[in-house]
Short mmCIF file of C-alpha atoms in Angstrom, two decimals:
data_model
loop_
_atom_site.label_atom_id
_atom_site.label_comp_id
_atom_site.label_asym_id
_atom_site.label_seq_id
_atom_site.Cartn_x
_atom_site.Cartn_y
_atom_site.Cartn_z
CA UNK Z 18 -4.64 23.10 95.09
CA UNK Z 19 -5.37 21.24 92.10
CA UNK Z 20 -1.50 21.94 91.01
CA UNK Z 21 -0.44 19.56 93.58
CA UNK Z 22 -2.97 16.80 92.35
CA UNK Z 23 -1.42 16.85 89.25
CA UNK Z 24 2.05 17.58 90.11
CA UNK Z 25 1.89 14.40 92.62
CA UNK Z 26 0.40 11.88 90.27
CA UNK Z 27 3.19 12.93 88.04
CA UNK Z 28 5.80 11.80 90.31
CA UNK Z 29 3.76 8.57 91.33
CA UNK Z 30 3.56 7.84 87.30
CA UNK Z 31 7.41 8.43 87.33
CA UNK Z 32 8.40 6.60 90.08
CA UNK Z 33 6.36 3.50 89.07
CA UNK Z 34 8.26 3.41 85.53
CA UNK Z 35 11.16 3.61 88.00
CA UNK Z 36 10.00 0.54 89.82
CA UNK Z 37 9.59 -1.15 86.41
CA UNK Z 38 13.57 0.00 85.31
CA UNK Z 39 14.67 -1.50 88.64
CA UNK Z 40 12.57 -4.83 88.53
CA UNK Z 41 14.20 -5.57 85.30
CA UNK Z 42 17.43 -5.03 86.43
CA UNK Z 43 16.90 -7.24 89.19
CA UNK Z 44 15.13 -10.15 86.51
CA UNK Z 45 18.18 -9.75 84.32
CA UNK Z 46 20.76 -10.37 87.21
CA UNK Z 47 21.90 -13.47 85.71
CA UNK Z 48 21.96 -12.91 82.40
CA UNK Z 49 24.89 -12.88 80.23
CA UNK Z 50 26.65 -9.74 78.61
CA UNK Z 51 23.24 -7.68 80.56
CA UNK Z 52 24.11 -3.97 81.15
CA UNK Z 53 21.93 -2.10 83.43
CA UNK Z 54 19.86 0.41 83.18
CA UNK Z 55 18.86 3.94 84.71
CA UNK Z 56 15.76 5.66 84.30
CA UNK Z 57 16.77 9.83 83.94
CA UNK Z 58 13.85 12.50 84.83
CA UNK Z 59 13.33 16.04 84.57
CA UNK Z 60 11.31 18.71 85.75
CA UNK Z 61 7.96 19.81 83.50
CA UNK Z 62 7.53 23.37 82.44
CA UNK Z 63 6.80 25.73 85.53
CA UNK Z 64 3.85 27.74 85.15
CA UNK Z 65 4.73 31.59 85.54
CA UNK Z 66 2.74 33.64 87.80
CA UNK Z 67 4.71 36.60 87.57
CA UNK Z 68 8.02 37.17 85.49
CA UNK Z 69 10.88 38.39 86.63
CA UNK Z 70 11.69 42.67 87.32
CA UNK Z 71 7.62 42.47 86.37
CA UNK Z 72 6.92 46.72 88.31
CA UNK Z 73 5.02 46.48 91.57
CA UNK Z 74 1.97 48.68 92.23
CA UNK Z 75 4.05 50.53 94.94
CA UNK Z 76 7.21 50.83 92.77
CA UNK Z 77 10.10 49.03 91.98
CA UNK Z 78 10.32 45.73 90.03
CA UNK Z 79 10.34 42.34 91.53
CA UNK Z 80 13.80 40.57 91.44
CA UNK Z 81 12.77 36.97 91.00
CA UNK Z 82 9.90 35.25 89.62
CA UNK Z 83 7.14 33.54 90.91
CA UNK Z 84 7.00 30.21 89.51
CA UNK Z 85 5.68 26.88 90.18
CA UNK Z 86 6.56 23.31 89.36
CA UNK Z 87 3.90 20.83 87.07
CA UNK Z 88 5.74 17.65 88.36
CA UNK Z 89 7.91 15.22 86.62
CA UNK Z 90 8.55 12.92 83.35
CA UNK Z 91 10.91 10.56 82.53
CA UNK Z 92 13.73 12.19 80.22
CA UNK Z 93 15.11 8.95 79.08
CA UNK Z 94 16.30 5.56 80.24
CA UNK Z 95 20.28 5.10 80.02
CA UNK Z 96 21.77 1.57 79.87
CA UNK Z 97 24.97 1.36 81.99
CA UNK Z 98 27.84 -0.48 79.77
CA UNK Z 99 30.03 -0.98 82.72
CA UNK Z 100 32.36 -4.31 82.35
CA UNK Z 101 30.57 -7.22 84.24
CA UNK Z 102 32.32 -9.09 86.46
CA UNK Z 103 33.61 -12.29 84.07
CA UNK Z 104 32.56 -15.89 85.22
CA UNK Z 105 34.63 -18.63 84.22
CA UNK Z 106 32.72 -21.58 82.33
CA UNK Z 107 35.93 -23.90 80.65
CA UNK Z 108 33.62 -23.78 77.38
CA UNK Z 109 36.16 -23.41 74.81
CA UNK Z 110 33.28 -21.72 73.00
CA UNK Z 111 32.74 -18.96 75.55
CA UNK Z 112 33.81 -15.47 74.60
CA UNK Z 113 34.14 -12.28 77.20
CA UNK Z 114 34.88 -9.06 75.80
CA UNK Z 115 37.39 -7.21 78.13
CA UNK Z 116 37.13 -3.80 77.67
CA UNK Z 117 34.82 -1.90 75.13
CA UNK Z 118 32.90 -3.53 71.95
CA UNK Z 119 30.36 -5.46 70.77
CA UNK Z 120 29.97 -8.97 68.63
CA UNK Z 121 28.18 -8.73 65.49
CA UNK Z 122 26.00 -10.93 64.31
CA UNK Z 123 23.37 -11.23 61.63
CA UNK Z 124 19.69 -11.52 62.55
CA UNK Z 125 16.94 -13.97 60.51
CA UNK Z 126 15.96 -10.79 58.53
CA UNK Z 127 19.48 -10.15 57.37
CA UNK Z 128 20.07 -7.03 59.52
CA UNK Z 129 23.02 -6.90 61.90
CA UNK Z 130 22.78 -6.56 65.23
CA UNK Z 131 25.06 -6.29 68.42
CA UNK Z 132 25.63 -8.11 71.58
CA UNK Z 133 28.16 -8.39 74.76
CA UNK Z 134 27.03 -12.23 75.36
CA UNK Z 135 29.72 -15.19 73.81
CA UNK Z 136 27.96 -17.83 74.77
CA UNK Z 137 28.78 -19.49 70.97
CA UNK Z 138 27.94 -22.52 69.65
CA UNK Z 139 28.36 -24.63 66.04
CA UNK Z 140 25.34 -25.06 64.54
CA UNK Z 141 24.66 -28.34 62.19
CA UNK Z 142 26.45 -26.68 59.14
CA UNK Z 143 29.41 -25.92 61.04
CA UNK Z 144 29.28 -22.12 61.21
CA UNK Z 145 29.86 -20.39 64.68
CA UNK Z 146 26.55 -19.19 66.02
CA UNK Z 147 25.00 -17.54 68.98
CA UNK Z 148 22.70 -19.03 71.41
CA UNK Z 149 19.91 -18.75 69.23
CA UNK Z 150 21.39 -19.04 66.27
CA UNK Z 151 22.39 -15.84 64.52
CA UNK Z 152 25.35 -16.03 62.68
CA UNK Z 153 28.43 -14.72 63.85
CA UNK Z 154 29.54 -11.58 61.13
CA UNK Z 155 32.36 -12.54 59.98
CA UNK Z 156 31.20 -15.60 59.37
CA UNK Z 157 33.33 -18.87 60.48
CA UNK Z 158 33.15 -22.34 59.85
CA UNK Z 159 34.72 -25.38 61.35
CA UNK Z 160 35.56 -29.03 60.31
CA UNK Z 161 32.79 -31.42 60.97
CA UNK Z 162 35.19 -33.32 63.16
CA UNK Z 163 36.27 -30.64 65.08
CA UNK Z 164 38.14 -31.56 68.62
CA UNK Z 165 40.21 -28.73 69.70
CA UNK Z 166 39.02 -24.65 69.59
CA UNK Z 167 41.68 -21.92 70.79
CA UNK Z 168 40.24 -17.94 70.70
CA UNK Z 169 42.74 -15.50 71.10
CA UNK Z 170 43.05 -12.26 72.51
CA UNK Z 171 43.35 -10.29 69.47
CA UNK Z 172 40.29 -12.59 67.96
CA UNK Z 173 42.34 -15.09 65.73
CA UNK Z 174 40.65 -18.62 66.08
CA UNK Z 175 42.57 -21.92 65.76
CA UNK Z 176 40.60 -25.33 65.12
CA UNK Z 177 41.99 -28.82 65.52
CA UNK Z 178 39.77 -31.28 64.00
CA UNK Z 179 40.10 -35.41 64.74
CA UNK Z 180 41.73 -36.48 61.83
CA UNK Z 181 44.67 -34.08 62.42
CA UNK Z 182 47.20 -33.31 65.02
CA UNK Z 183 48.07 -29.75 64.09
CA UNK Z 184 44.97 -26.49 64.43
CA UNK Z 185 44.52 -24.21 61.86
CA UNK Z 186 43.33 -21.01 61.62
CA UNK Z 187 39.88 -20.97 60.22
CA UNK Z 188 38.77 -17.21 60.80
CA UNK Z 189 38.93 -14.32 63.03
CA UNK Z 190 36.20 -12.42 65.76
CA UNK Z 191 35.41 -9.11 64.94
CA UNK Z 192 34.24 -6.34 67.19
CA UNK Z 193 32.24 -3.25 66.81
CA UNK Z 194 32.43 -0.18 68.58
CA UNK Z 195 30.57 3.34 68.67
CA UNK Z 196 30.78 6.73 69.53
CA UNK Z 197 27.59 6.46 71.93
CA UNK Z 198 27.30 3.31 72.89
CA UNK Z 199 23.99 4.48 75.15
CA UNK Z 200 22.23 5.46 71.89
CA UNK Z 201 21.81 1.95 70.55
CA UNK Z 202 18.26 0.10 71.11
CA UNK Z 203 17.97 -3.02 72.86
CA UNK Z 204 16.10 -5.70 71.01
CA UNK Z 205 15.55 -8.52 73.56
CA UNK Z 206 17.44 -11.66 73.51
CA UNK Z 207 21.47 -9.90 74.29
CA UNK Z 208 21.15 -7.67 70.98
CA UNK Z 209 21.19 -4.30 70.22
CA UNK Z 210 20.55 -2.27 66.72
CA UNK Z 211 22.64 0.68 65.44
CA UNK Z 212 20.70 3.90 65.56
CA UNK Z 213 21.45 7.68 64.53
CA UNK Z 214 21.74 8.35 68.18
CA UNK Z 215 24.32 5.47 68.65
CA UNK Z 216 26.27 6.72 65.70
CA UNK Z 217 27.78 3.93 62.69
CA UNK Z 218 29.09 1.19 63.85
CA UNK Z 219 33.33 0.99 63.79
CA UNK Z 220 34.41 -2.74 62.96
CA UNK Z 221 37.94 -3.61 64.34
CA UNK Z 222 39.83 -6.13 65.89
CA UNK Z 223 40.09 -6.97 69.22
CA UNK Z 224 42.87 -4.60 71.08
CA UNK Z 225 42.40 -2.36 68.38
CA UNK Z 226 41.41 1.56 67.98
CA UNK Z 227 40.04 1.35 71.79
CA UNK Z 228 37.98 -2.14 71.47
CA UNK Z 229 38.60 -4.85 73.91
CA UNK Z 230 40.16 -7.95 74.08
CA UNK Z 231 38.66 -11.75 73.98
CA UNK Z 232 39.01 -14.22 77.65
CA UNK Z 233 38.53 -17.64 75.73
CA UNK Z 234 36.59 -20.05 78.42
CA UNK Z 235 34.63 -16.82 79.96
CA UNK Z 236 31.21 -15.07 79.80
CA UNK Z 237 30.59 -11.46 81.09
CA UNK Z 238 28.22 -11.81 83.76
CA UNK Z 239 25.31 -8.50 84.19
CA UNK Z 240 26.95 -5.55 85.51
CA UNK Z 241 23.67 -4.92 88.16
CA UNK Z 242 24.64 -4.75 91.87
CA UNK Z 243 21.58 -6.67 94.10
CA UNK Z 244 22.66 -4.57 96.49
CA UNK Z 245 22.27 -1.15 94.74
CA UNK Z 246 19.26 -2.08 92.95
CA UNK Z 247 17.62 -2.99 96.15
CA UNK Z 248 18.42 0.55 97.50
CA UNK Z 249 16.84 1.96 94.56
CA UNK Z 250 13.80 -0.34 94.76
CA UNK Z 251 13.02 0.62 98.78
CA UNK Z 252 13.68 4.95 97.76
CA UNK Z 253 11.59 4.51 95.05
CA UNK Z 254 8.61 3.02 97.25
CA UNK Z 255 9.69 5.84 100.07
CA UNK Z 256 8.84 8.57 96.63
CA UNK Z 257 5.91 6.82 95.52
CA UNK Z 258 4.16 6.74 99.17
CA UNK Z 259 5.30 10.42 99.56
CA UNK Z 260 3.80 11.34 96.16
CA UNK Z 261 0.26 9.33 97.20
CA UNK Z 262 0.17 11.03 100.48
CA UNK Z 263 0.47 14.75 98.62
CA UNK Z 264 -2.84 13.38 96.36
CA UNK Z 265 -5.19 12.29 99.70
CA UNK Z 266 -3.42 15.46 101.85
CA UNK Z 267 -4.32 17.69 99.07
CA UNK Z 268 -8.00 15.74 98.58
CA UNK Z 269 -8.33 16.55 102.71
CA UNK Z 270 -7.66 20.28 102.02
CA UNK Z 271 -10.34 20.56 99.02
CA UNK Z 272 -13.00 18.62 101.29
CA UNK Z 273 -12.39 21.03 104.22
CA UNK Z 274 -12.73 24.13 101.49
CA UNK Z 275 -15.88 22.62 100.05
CA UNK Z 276 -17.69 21.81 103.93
CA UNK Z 277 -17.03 25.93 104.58
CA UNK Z 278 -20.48 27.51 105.36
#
């Protein structure tokens, strides 16, 4: 009996880190370049009773053991890196990637980090930074008097400024790529950091060895489905109120055993 206690507030534990994976999903529905994510159990160690072909008093050898279950535990959470749908914004500084890869930047400590959002800007200096202003790696700068930006597919970028009537080129995007995409760890605010699991990171062009290609004048909206989430959100409840009913069925049982005369 008290294996089912346990075994049931194992699932309850497990389905309310579910909850959590799903609610952030659905928070993150609007946010640019977000991939979702997936939250992956698997089964504790069973607790053997009796192995398998163990001999029976009367002879013979059982052919199956008797085994049971200790519950659940969350294996892993997997981000989904799915292409979002792309929104059209007419920012000339608004990058989608189309296709696999990841923009490189450089974080206020100096380390490098990764992200799917292009929502660009030109900081003060003139250097092409994200929306909180890492630097883009490779880094670019533009006339003080720029006018006119063209991105192209393959990453080249073109810059007209006031005083001329002819762009030129002024640098080129970059993208990374890995072997495990999954592996990398999220660091809040669109980035991600290179890990062993992730493998190293594989800087190419755009169209290039696999990578994707730049939509000038586009974001990549979150890949998360309202819909789906929403499904996940009401079977997860379903599993958590089946897992709390196990704990006060099974408390029922014990009370009846301990009230025997």
């Amino acid at each position: 009996m008290l294996r089912s206690l346990y075994t049931a507030a194992t699932g309850m534990e497990a389905q309310e880190l579910k909850m959590d994976v799903v609610s952030n999903n659905l928070a993150n529905a609007g946010t640019t370049g977000f991939k979702r994510v997936r939250a992956e159990f698997e089964d504790l160690l069973s607790e053997t009773i009796r192995a398998p072909q163990t001999p029976e008093p009367e002879g013979g050898a059982a052919p199956a053991p008797l085994q049971v279950g200790l519950g659940v535990r969350t294996g892993s959470t997997t981000r989904d890196f799915r292409q979002g749908d792309l929104v059209a914004t007419g920012n000339q500084l608004d990058v989608a990637i189309e296709g696999a890869g990841f923009f490189r930047v450089v974080r206020p400590d100096g380390e490098l980090a990764y992200t799917r959002a292009g929502n660009f800007r030109i900081d003060a200096a003139g250097r092409l930074v994200t929306a909180r202003g890492e630097l883009v790696e490779p880094g670019i700068d533009f006339p003080p008097d720029v006018v006119e930006i063209t991105i192209q597919q393959d990453g080249t970028i073109w810059a007209r400024s006031a005083s001329s009537t002819e762009a030129e080129e002024v640098g080129t995007l970059e993208l990374s790529t890995f072997v495990n995409p999954a592996g990398l760890l999220a660091l809040g605010g669109n980035l991600f950091a290179e890990t062993a699991a992730s493998g190293r990171a594989i800087h190419v062009r755009p169209g290039e060895q696999g990578a994707g290609t730049l939509n000038q004048g586009h974001l990549e909206g979150a890949n998360v489905k309202a819909v789906e989430e929403m499904i996940d959100m009401i079977t997860t409840q379903r599993a958590y109120e089946l897992n709390s009913k196990v704990i006060q069925t099974a408390d029922e049982m014990l009370q009846r055993l301990a009230n025997l005369r």
